[in-house]
Tab-separated table of C-alpha atoms in Angstrom:
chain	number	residue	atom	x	y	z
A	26	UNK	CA	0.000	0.000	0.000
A	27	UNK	CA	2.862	2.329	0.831
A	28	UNK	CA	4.537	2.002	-2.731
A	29	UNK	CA	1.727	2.612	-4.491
A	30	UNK	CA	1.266	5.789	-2.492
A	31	UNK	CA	4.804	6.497	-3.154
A	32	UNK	CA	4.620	5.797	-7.119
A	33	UNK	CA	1.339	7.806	-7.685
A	34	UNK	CA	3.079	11.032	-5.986
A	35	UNK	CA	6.473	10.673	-8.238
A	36	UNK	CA	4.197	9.676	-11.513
A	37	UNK	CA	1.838	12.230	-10.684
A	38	UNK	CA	2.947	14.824	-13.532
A	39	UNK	CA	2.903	12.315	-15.665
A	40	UNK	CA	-0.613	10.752	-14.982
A	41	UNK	CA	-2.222	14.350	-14.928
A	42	UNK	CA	0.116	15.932	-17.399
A	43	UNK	CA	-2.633	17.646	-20.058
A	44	UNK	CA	0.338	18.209	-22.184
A	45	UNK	CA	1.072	16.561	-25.955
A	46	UNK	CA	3.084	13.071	-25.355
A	47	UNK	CA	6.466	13.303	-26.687
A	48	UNK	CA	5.682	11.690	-30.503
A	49	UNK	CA	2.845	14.209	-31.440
A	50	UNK	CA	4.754	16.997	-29.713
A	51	UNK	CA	7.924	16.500	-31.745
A	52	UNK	CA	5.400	16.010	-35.307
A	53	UNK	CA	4.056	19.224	-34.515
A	54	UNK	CA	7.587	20.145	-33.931
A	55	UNK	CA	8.666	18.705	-37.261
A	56	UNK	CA	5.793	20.173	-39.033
A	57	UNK	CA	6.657	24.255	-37.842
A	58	UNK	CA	10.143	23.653	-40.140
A	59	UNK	CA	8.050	21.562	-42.924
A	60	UNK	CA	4.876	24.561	-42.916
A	61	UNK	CA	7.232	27.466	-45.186
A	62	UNK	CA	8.101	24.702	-47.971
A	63	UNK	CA	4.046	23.631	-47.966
A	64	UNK	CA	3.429	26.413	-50.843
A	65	UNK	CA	3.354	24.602	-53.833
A	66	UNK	CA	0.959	22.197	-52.540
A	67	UNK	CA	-1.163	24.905	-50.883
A	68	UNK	CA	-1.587	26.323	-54.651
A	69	UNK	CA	-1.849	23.197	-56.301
A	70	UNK	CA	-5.006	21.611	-53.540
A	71	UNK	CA	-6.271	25.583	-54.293
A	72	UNK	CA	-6.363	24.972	-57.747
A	73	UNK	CA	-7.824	21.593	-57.581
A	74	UNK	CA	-10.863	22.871	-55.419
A	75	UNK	CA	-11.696	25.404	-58.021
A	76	UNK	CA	-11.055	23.174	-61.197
A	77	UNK	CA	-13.618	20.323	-59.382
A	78	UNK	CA	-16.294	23.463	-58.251
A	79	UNK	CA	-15.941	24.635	-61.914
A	80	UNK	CA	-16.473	21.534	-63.493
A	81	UNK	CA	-19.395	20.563	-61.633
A	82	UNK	CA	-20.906	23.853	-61.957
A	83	UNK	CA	-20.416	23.549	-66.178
A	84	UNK	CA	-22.239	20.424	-65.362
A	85	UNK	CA	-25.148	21.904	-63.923
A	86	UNK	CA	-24.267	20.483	-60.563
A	87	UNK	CA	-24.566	22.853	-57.659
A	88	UNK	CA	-21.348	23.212	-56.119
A	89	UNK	CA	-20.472	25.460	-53.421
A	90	UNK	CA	-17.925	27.704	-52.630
A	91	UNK	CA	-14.797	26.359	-50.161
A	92	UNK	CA	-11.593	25.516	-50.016
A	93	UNK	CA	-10.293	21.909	-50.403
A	94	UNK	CA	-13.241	20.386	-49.249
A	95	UNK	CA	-16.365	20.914	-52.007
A	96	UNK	CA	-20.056	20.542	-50.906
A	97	UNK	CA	-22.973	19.896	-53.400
A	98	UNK	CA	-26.369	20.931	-52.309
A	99	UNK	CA	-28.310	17.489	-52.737
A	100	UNK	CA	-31.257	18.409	-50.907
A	101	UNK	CA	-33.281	14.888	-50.712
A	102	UNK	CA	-30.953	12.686	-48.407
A	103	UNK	CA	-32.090	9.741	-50.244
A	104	UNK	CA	-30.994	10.860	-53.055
A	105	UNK	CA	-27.379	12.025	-51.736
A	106	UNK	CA	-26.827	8.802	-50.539
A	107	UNK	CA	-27.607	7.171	-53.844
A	108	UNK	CA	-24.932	9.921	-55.418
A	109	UNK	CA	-22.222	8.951	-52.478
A	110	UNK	CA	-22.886	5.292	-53.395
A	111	UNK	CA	-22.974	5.309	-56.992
A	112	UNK	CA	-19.498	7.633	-56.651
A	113	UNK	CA	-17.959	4.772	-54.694
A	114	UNK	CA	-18.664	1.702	-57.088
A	115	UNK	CA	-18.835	3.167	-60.637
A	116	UNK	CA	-20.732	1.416	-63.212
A	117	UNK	CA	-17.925	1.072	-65.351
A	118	UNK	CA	-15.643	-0.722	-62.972
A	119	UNK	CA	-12.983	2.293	-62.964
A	120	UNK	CA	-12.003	3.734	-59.597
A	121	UNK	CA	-14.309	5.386	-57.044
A	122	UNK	CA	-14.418	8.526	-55.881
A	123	UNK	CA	-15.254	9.078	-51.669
A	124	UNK	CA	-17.945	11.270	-51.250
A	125	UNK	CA	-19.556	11.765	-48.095
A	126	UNK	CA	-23.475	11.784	-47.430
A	127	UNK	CA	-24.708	14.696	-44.832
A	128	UNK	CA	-27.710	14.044	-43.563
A	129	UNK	CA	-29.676	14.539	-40.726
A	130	UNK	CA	-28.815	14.887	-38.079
A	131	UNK	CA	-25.705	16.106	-39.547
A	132	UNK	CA	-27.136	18.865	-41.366
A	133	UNK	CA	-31.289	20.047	-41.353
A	134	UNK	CA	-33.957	18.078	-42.638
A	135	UNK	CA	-34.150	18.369	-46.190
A	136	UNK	CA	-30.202	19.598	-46.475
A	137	UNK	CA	-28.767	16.754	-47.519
A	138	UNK	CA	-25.134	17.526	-48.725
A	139	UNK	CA	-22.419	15.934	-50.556
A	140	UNK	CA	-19.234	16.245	-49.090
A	141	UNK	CA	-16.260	15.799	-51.744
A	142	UNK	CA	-12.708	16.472	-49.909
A	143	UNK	CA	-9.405	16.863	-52.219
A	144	UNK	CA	-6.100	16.476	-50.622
A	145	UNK	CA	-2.715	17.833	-52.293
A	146	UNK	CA	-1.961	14.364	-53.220
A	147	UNK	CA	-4.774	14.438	-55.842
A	148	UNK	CA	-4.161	15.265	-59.914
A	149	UNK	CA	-6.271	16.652	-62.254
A	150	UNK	CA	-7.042	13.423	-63.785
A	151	UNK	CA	-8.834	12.505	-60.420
A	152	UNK	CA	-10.842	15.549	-60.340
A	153	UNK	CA	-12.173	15.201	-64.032
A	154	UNK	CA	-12.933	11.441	-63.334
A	155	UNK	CA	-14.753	12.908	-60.381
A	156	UNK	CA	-16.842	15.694	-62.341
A	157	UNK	CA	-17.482	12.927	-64.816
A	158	UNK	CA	-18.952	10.224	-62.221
A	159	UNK	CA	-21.189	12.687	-60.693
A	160	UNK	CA	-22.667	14.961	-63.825
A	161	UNK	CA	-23.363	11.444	-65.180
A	162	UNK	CA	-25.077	10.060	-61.651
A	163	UNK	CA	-26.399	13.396	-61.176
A	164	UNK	CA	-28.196	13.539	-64.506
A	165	UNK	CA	-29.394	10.096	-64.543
A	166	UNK	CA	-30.869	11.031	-60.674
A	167	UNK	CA	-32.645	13.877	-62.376
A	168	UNK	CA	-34.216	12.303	-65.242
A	169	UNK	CA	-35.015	9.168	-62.830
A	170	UNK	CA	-37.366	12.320	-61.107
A	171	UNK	CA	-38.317	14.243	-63.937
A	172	UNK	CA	-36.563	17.536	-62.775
A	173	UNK	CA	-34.985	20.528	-64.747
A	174	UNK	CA	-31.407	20.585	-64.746
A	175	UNK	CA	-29.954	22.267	-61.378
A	176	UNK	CA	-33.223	21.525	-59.706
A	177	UNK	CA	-31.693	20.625	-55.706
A	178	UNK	CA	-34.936	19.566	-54.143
């Protein structure tokens, strides 16, 4: 009983320590000399984001404005679940694309959203594959309904 008194006082910084352990503390050291040289790649995910928002918009798909991660105003969560699932397992057997379905709770009744995130690692060939998957599933969803093009609900 004694020694575990005595190793709970000496371990005591360690057991309530709300600090980083020493592994993430010395990545997030690593990463303050990595963050000036990150410039390239900031431009390049930039330019991605706006070359995948462009596309889909030329596609009559509603895509917001944003950064690296791209939302698409569904609407029917149904329906933005069929999109996310159709993006995943193409029809023609060529890769997938993640896409994430918001629904509710996630985001209001009615508000479904697609959720398309781009990392730096990505090329343009990705992002056209991706605006191609999703006009095509995005049209066929429309015509499946009976909609105008660009119609979200």
């Amino acid at each position: 009983r004694g020694t575990r008194n005595a190793r709970e006082d000496l371990a005591s910084p360690r057991i309530h320590s709300t600090a980083l352990p020493e592994a993430p503390a010395a990545c997030c050291l690593a990463l303050l000399d990595l963050l000036p040289r990150l410039d390239d790649r900031r431009h390049h995910l930039a330019a991605l984001g706006a070359a995948l928002r462009t596309g889909l918009r030329a596609e009559g798909v509603p895509a917001r404005e944003g950064a690296h991660v791209v939302c698409v105003d569904v609407g029917d969560e149904d329906r933005c679940t069929r999109l996310a699932a159709r993006l995943r397992t193409p029809a023609d057997g060529g890769p997938g694309v993640l896409a994430l379905a918001a629904r509710h709770p996630t985001v209001p009744r009615g508000a479904a959203t697609l959720r398309l995130g781009l990392t730096a690692l990505h090329r343009v060939d990705d992002v056209a594959r991706c605006v191609d998957l999703l006009a095509r599933a995005w049209k066929e969803e429309e015509e499946k309904r009976g909609d105008a093009p660009g119609d979200q609900s």
